[in-house]
Amino acid sequence: MNDTTHLGRLLLVPTPLDFGCAAELIGDIGDALPALTIATSARTTHWISENAKSTRAFLNRVNIHTPLTCSIQDMHIHVLPREAHKSGDHTVGAMDSQAKEWLAPALQGFDVGLVSEAGMPAIADPGSSVVRAAHSMGLAVVPLTGPVSLMLALAASGLNGQQFAFVGYLKKGTELVTHIKALEATALKTGQTQLCIETPYRNLQLLQTLINTLSPNTRLAVACGLAVAPDVHSQTVAVWREQAKHNKLPKLDLPAVFLWGA
């Protein structure tokens, strides 16, 4: 909205979970997002983005469904710095002043959309500094409805959905096994489900490490290709080990969420 007599809002705009997937898996955006989210995105002209290229691709898909207010070339798109992708921007003071600059159009009545490559921004993705800045500026923060891969995976896992923790990417190298065992101990002691993600080309390697490290009675789930070509598996590690012996592990060549617990 461009009403200069009122403050604009910070819109948290979820995007389809098919980013990076093969073209044949990418359908109409109307099948992935609610009509209100699409319509609101179509009339938003100011954006804060994890990746400008993916944001333009998202807006192209919106435009096919609902014509944009202005051309993509005339959109104002600010890109979160690379360091936010690597280490996050959730610590107090991280990029807060820069975020306020990006949100300045909201003081003139323009809504500003925060968008990541896939799913809900600021969850397993950067953007929390922008949300903090919006609150400090007195702007309304409005999360729009759309897919959140972590919640979809948890709901489909059969694991404890009352207590859970997202731990991001696991430690690498020699620390990986120690990290997995420590998280498993927490899960078994407290009942808290543990969730993590990995770069797709490392998915199968991580699955094999989890199978080899976790206790036989621990439940391990993996949810792959959510909202695109959903493939969810949930069973005890003992069953996973039997499947591994017979080369019956899933391919996991799409983005995946890993979960384990009691």
mmCIF file of C-alpha atoms in Angstrom:
data_model
loop_
_atom_site.group_PDB
_atom_site.id
_atom_site.type_symbol
_atom_site.label_atom_id
_atom_site.label_comp_id
_atom_site.label_asym_id
_atom_site.label_seq_id
_atom_site.Cartn_x
_atom_site.Cartn_y
_atom_site.Cartn_z
ATOM 1 C CA MET A 1 0.000 0.000 0.000
ATOM 2 C CA ASN A 2 1.260 3.512 -0.818
ATOM 3 C CA ASP A 3 -0.818 5.602 1.576
ATOM 4 C CA THR A 4 1.625 8.285 2.756
ATOM 5 C CA THR A 5 -0.655 9.343 5.610
ATOM 6 C CA HIS A 6 0.002 6.070 7.427
ATOM 7 C CA LEU A 7 3.014 3.983 8.294
ATOM 8 C CA GLY A 8 3.719 1.032 6.070
ATOM 9 C CA ARG A 9 4.150 -2.471 7.419
ATOM 10 C CA LEU A 10 6.902 -5.060 7.396
ATOM 11 C CA LEU A 11 5.460 -8.062 5.577
ATOM 12 C CA LEU A 12 7.058 -11.460 6.195
ATOM 13 C CA VAL A 13 6.419 -13.081 2.825
ATOM 14 C CA PRO A 14 6.760 -16.882 2.561
ATOM 15 C CA THR A 15 7.795 -18.318 -0.801
ATOM 16 C CA PRO A 16 7.231 -21.782 -2.288
ATOM 17 C CA LEU A 17 9.553 -24.558 -1.110
ATOM 18 C CA ASP A 18 10.552 -25.523 -4.657
ATOM 19 C CA PHE A 19 13.542 -23.164 -4.947
ATOM 20 C CA GLY A 20 16.351 -24.978 -6.747
ATOM 21 C CA CYS A 21 14.138 -27.880 -7.818
ATOM 22 C CA ALA A 22 13.871 -29.176 -11.369
ATOM 23 C CA ALA A 23 11.537 -27.221 -13.632
ATOM 24 C CA GLU A 24 9.063 -30.095 -13.909
ATOM 25 C CA LEU A 25 8.487 -29.948 -10.127
ATOM 26 C CA ILE A 26 7.642 -26.243 -10.114
ATOM 27 C CA GLY A 27 3.922 -25.665 -10.522
ATOM 28 C CA ASP A 28 1.553 -22.721 -10.436
ATOM 29 C CA ILE A 29 2.234 -20.450 -7.490
ATOM 30 C CA GLY A 30 -1.483 -20.568 -6.696
ATOM 31 C CA ASP A 31 -0.993 -24.195 -5.667
ATOM 32 C CA ALA A 32 1.769 -23.245 -3.212
ATOM 33 C CA LEU A 33 0.582 -19.996 -1.609
ATOM 34 C CA PRO A 34 -2.776 -18.617 -0.423
ATOM 35 C CA ALA A 35 -4.491 -16.018 -2.594
ATOM 36 C CA LEU A 36 -4.058 -13.257 0.017
ATOM 37 C CA THR A 37 -0.290 -13.817 0.191
ATOM 38 C CA ILE A 38 -0.023 -13.671 -3.612
ATOM 39 C CA ALA A 39 -2.204 -10.561 -3.878
ATOM 40 C CA THR A 40 -0.280 -8.763 -1.137
ATOM 41 C CA SER A 41 3.041 -9.636 -2.797
ATOM 42 C CA ALA A 42 1.757 -8.356 -6.145
ATOM 43 C CA ARG A 43 1.129 -4.874 -4.777
ATOM 44 C CA THR A 44 4.349 -4.626 -2.739
ATOM 45 C CA THR A 45 7.086 -2.565 -4.374
ATOM 46 C CA HIS A 46 9.804 -2.475 -1.692
ATOM 47 C CA TRP A 47 11.675 -5.635 -0.713
ATOM 48 C CA ILE A 48 14.431 -6.867 1.583
ATOM 49 C CA SER A 49 15.759 -10.078 0.118
ATOM 50 C CA GLU A 50 18.010 -13.011 0.927
ATOM 51 C CA ASN A 51 18.836 -13.274 -2.786
ATOM 52 C CA ALA A 52 17.825 -10.760 -5.458
ATOM 53 C CA LYS A 53 17.750 -13.320 -8.278
ATOM 54 C CA SER A 54 15.412 -15.679 -6.438
ATOM 55 C CA THR A 55 13.219 -12.745 -5.394
ATOM 56 C CA ARG A 56 12.840 -11.628 -9.004
ATOM 57 C CA ALA A 57 11.985 -15.215 -9.969
ATOM 58 C CA PHE A 58 9.365 -15.278 -7.208
ATOM 59 C CA LEU A 59 7.871 -11.985 -8.392
ATOM 60 C CA ASN A 60 7.762 -13.303 -11.965
ATOM 61 C CA ARG A 61 5.679 -16.226 -10.743
ATOM 62 C CA VAL A 62 3.416 -13.876 -8.788
ATOM 63 C CA ASN A 63 2.971 -11.723 -11.891
ATOM 64 C CA ILE A 64 1.768 -14.705 -13.937
ATOM 65 C CA HIS A 65 -0.943 -15.302 -11.341
ATOM 66 C CA THR A 66 -1.724 -11.707 -10.292
ATOM 67 C CA PRO A 67 -0.283 -8.706 -12.192
ATOM 68 C CA LEU A 68 2.285 -6.722 -10.244
ATOM 69 C CA THR A 69 1.694 -3.085 -9.308
ATOM 70 C CA CYS A 70 4.874 -2.100 -11.170
ATOM 71 C CA SER A 71 7.515 -3.835 -13.258
ATOM 72 C CA ILE A 72 10.180 -5.881 -11.512
ATOM 73 C CA GLN A 73 12.785 -3.479 -12.902
ATOM 74 C CA ASP A 74 11.102 -0.662 -10.951
ATOM 75 C CA MET A 75 10.987 -2.627 -7.694
ATOM 76 C CA HIS A 76 13.219 -1.516 -4.826
ATOM 77 C CA ILE A 77 15.130 -4.629 -3.701
ATOM 78 C CA HIS A 78 17.775 -4.553 -0.949
ATOM 79 C CA VAL A 79 19.830 -7.705 -0.398
ATOM 80 C CA LEU A 80 20.877 -8.939 3.031
ATOM 81 C CA PRO A 81 24.692 -9.132 3.239
ATOM 82 C CA ARG A 82 26.416 -12.447 2.789
ATOM 83 C CA GLU A 83 27.605 -12.619 6.398
ATOM 84 C CA ALA A 84 23.959 -12.817 7.486
ATOM 85 C CA HIS A 85 23.558 -15.974 5.400
ATOM 86 C CA LYS A 86 26.546 -17.648 7.054
ATOM 87 C CA SER A 87 26.226 -16.678 10.705
ATOM 88 C CA GLY A 88 22.733 -15.203 10.916
ATOM 89 C CA ASP A 89 21.690 -11.744 12.058
ATOM 90 C CA HIS A 90 19.849 -12.707 15.231
ATOM 91 C CA THR A 91 22.338 -11.229 17.729
ATOM 92 C CA VAL A 92 21.453 -7.860 19.229
ATOM 93 C CA GLY A 93 22.934 -5.005 17.192
ATOM 94 C CA ALA A 94 23.659 -7.124 14.126
ATOM 95 C CA MET A 95 22.792 -4.964 11.091
ATOM 96 C CA ASP A 96 20.066 -3.121 13.035
ATOM 97 C CA SER A 97 21.035 0.322 11.719
ATOM 98 C CA GLN A 98 21.260 -0.923 8.134
ATOM 99 C CA ALA A 99 17.891 -2.612 8.487
ATOM 100 C CA LYS A 100 16.351 0.689 9.574
ATOM 101 C CA GLU A 101 17.650 2.306 6.395
ATOM 102 C CA TRP A 102 16.019 -0.398 4.288
ATOM 103 C CA LEU A 103 12.752 0.075 6.187
ATOM 104 C CA ALA A 104 12.725 3.867 5.711
ATOM 105 C CA PRO A 105 10.092 3.665 2.918
ATOM 106 C CA ALA A 106 7.632 2.354 5.507
ATOM 107 C CA LEU A 107 7.787 5.754 7.196
ATOM 108 C CA GLN A 108 6.327 7.188 3.962
ATOM 109 C CA GLY A 109 3.532 4.616 3.920
ATOM 110 C CA PHE A 110 5.034 1.865 1.738
ATOM 111 C CA ASP A 111 4.782 -1.746 2.826
ATOM 112 C CA VAL A 112 8.157 -3.502 2.786
ATOM 113 C CA GLY A 113 8.350 -7.234 2.098
ATOM 114 C CA LEU A 114 10.983 -9.458 3.713
ATOM 115 C CA VAL A 115 11.575 -12.562 1.627
ATOM 116 C CA SER A 116 13.938 -15.554 1.613
ATOM 117 C CA GLU A 117 14.702 -18.070 -1.113
ATOM 118 C CA ALA A 118 12.196 -20.628 0.168
ATOM 119 C CA GLY A 119 9.728 -20.765 3.019
ATOM 120 C CA MET A 120 9.217 -18.227 5.799
ATOM 121 C CA PRO A 121 11.896 -15.536 6.196
ATOM 122 C CA ALA A 122 13.726 -15.219 9.538
ATOM 123 C CA ILE A 123 13.156 -18.915 10.321
ATOM 124 C CA ALA A 124 16.224 -20.995 9.399
ATOM 125 C CA ASP A 125 17.073 -17.997 7.224
ATOM 126 C CA PRO A 126 18.340 -14.443 7.854
ATOM 127 C CA GLY A 127 16.015 -11.533 8.524
ATOM 128 C CA SER A 128 15.596 -11.270 12.289
ATOM 129 C CA SER A 129 17.528 -7.975 12.331
ATOM 130 C CA VAL A 130 14.939 -6.516 9.966
ATOM 131 C CA VAL A 131 12.104 -7.676 12.209
ATOM 132 C CA ARG A 132 13.789 -6.155 15.272
ATOM 133 C CA ALA A 133 14.315 -2.877 13.442
ATOM 134 C CA ALA A 134 10.665 -2.761 12.375
ATOM 135 C CA HIS A 135 9.491 -3.204 15.966
ATOM 136 C CA SER A 136 11.867 -0.479 17.180
ATOM 137 C CA MET A 137 10.482 1.889 14.497
ATOM 138 C CA GLY A 138 6.894 1.266 15.573
ATOM 139 C CA LEU A 139 6.002 -0.584 12.380
ATOM 140 C CA ALA A 140 3.462 -3.379 12.283
ATOM 141 C CA VAL A 141 5.077 -6.749 11.533
ATOM 142 C CA VAL A 142 2.708 -8.969 9.556
ATOM 143 C CA PRO A 143 3.594 -12.617 8.853
ATOM 144 C CA LEU A 144 1.723 -13.788 5.769
ATOM 145 C CA THR A 145 0.481 -17.339 5.477
ATOM 146 C CA GLY A 146 2.584 -19.887 3.618
ATOM 147 C CA PRO A 147 4.819 -22.946 3.930
ATOM 148 C CA VAL A 148 7.312 -23.431 6.773
ATOM 149 C CA SER A 149 9.326 -26.582 6.064
ATOM 150 C CA LEU A 150 10.316 -27.204 9.694
ATOM 151 C CA MET A 151 6.697 -27.315 10.864
ATOM 152 C CA LEU A 152 5.583 -29.473 7.939
ATOM 153 C CA ALA A 153 8.374 -31.941 8.689
ATOM 154 C CA LEU A 154 7.629 -32.026 12.414
ATOM 155 C CA ALA A 155 3.925 -32.598 11.857
ATOM 156 C CA ALA A 156 4.661 -35.512 9.506
ATOM 157 C CA SER A 157 7.349 -37.143 11.671
ATOM 158 C CA GLY A 158 5.343 -38.643 14.505
ATOM 159 C CA LEU A 159 7.851 -37.145 16.940
ATOM 160 C CA ASN A 160 7.083 -34.827 19.862
ATOM 161 C CA GLY A 161 5.507 -31.665 18.496
ATOM 162 C CA GLN A 162 5.016 -30.153 21.974
ATOM 163 C CA GLN A 163 8.743 -29.695 22.643
ATOM 164 C CA PHE A 164 11.273 -29.286 19.850
ATOM 165 C CA ALA A 165 14.470 -27.452 18.944
ATOM 166 C CA PHE A 166 15.839 -26.442 15.571
ATOM 167 C CA VAL A 167 19.643 -26.685 15.673
ATOM 168 C CA GLY A 168 20.372 -25.495 12.126
ATOM 169 C CA TYR A 169 23.353 -27.151 10.475
ATOM 170 C CA LEU A 170 25.281 -29.702 12.504
ATOM 171 C CA LYS A 171 28.980 -29.355 13.203
ATOM 172 C CA LYS A 172 31.328 -30.740 10.579
ATOM 173 C CA GLY A 173 34.312 -33.074 10.600
ATOM 174 C CA THR A 174 35.417 -34.773 13.782
ATOM 175 C CA GLU A 175 32.875 -32.826 15.867
ATOM 176 C CA LEU A 176 29.854 -34.189 14.009
ATOM 177 C CA VAL A 177 29.437 -37.474 15.887
ATOM 178 C CA THR A 178 29.922 -35.769 19.268
ATOM 179 C CA HIS A 179 27.333 -33.158 18.317
ATOM 180 C CA ILE A 180 24.776 -35.787 17.276
ATOM 181 C CA LYS A 181 25.265 -37.773 20.488
ATOM 182 C CA ALA A 182 24.849 -34.650 22.636
ATOM 183 C CA LEU A 183 21.621 -33.708 20.857
ATOM 184 C CA GLU A 184 20.328 -37.264 21.199
ATOM 185 C CA ALA A 185 21.046 -37.205 24.936
ATOM 186 C CA THR A 186 19.006 -34.013 25.244
ATOM 187 C CA ALA A 187 16.168 -35.523 23.212
ATOM 188 C CA LEU A 188 16.028 -38.719 25.279
ATOM 189 C CA LYS A 189 16.296 -36.882 28.602
ATOM 190 C CA THR A 190 13.757 -34.133 27.935
ATOM 191 C CA GLY A 191 11.544 -35.530 25.164
ATOM 192 C CA GLN A 192 12.522 -32.566 22.997
ATOM 193 C CA THR A 193 12.590 -33.400 19.278
ATOM 194 C CA GLN A 194 15.777 -32.256 17.513
ATOM 195 C CA LEU A 195 15.574 -30.811 13.974
ATOM 196 C CA CYS A 196 18.384 -29.962 11.575
ATOM 197 C CA ILE A 197 18.968 -29.316 7.890
ATOM 198 C CA GLU A 198 21.817 -29.930 5.467
ATOM 199 C CA THR A 199 22.889 -28.883 1.988
ATOM 200 C CA PRO A 200 21.036 -31.268 -0.383
ATOM 201 C CA TYR A 201 24.161 -32.876 -1.851
ATOM 202 C CA ARG A 202 25.191 -33.885 1.701
ATOM 203 C CA ASN A 203 21.757 -35.227 2.697
ATOM 204 C CA LEU A 204 22.512 -38.908 2.176
ATOM 205 C CA GLN A 205 25.873 -38.643 3.916
ATOM 206 C CA LEU A 206 24.227 -37.040 6.958
ATOM 207 C CA LEU A 207 21.487 -39.671 7.005
ATOM 208 C CA GLN A 208 24.095 -42.433 7.019
ATOM 209 C CA THR A 209 25.988 -40.741 9.858
ATOM 210 C CA LEU A 210 22.803 -40.379 11.907
ATOM 211 C CA ILE A 211 21.960 -44.035 11.328
ATOM 212 C CA ASN A 212 25.426 -45.117 12.447
ATOM 213 C CA THR A 213 25.543 -42.793 15.484
ATOM 214 C CA LEU A 214 22.097 -42.735 17.073
ATOM 215 C CA SER A 215 20.873 -45.486 19.408
ATOM 216 C CA PRO A 216 18.805 -48.315 17.851
ATOM 217 C CA ASN A 217 15.590 -47.329 19.679
ATOM 218 C CA THR A 218 15.801 -43.636 18.836
ATOM 219 C CA ARG A 219 13.244 -42.539 16.250
ATOM 220 C CA LEU A 220 14.765 -40.867 13.216
ATOM 221 C CA ALA A 221 12.716 -39.095 10.572
ATOM 222 C CA VAL A 222 13.606 -37.365 7.330
ATOM 223 C CA ALA A 223 11.215 -35.209 5.312
ATOM 224 C CA CYS A 224 12.378 -34.435 1.784
ATOM 225 C CA GLY A 225 10.888 -32.315 -1.011
ATOM 226 C CA LEU A 226 8.149 -30.871 1.192
ATOM 227 C CA ALA A 227 5.332 -29.166 -0.724
ATOM 228 C CA VAL A 228 6.967 -30.248 -4.007
ATOM 229 C CA ALA A 229 7.261 -34.043 -4.053
ATOM 230 C CA PRO A 230 6.859 -34.942 -0.355
ATOM 231 C CA ASP A 231 8.810 -38.012 0.756
ATOM 232 C CA VAL A 232 8.667 -38.579 4.526
ATOM 233 C CA HIS A 233 10.192 -41.522 6.381
ATOM 234 C CA SER A 234 10.001 -42.063 10.160
ATOM 235 C CA GLN A 235 11.156 -45.188 12.008
ATOM 236 C CA THR A 236 13.573 -46.406 14.656
ATOM 237 C CA VAL A 237 17.268 -46.350 13.905
ATOM 238 C CA ALA A 238 17.261 -50.159 14.085
ATOM 239 C CA VAL A 239 14.872 -50.264 11.108
ATOM 240 C CA TRP A 240 16.942 -47.654 9.263
ATOM 241 C CA ARG A 241 20.029 -49.853 9.706
ATOM 242 C CA GLU A 242 18.261 -52.816 8.177
ATOM 243 C CA GLN A 243 17.246 -50.718 5.194
ATOM 244 C CA ALA A 244 20.801 -49.447 4.800
ATOM 245 C CA LYS A 245 22.090 -53.027 4.682
ATOM 246 C CA HIS A 246 19.803 -53.689 1.713
ATOM 247 C CA ASN A 247 20.533 -50.367 -0.048
ATOM 248 C CA LYS A 248 16.961 -49.178 0.491
ATOM 249 C CA LEU A 249 17.633 -45.677 1.774
ATOM 250 C CA PRO A 250 15.696 -42.806 0.149
ATOM 251 C CA LYS A 251 17.502 -40.709 -2.472
ATOM 252 C CA LEU A 252 17.144 -37.376 -0.632
ATOM 253 C CA ASP A 253 18.138 -35.310 -3.659
ATOM 254 C CA LEU A 254 15.804 -32.436 -2.697
ATOM 255 C CA PRO A 255 15.956 -30.113 0.367
ATOM 256 C CA ALA A 256 15.300 -32.136 3.516
ATOM 257 C CA VAL A 257 14.680 -31.771 7.244
ATOM 258 C CA PHE A 258 16.098 -34.356 9.685
ATOM 259 C CA LEU A 259 14.418 -35.056 13.034
ATOM 260 C CA TRP A 260 15.118 -37.428 15.896
ATOM 261 C CA GLY A 261 13.991 -38.099 19.443
ATOM 262 C CA ALA A 262 12.249 -40.504 21.766
#
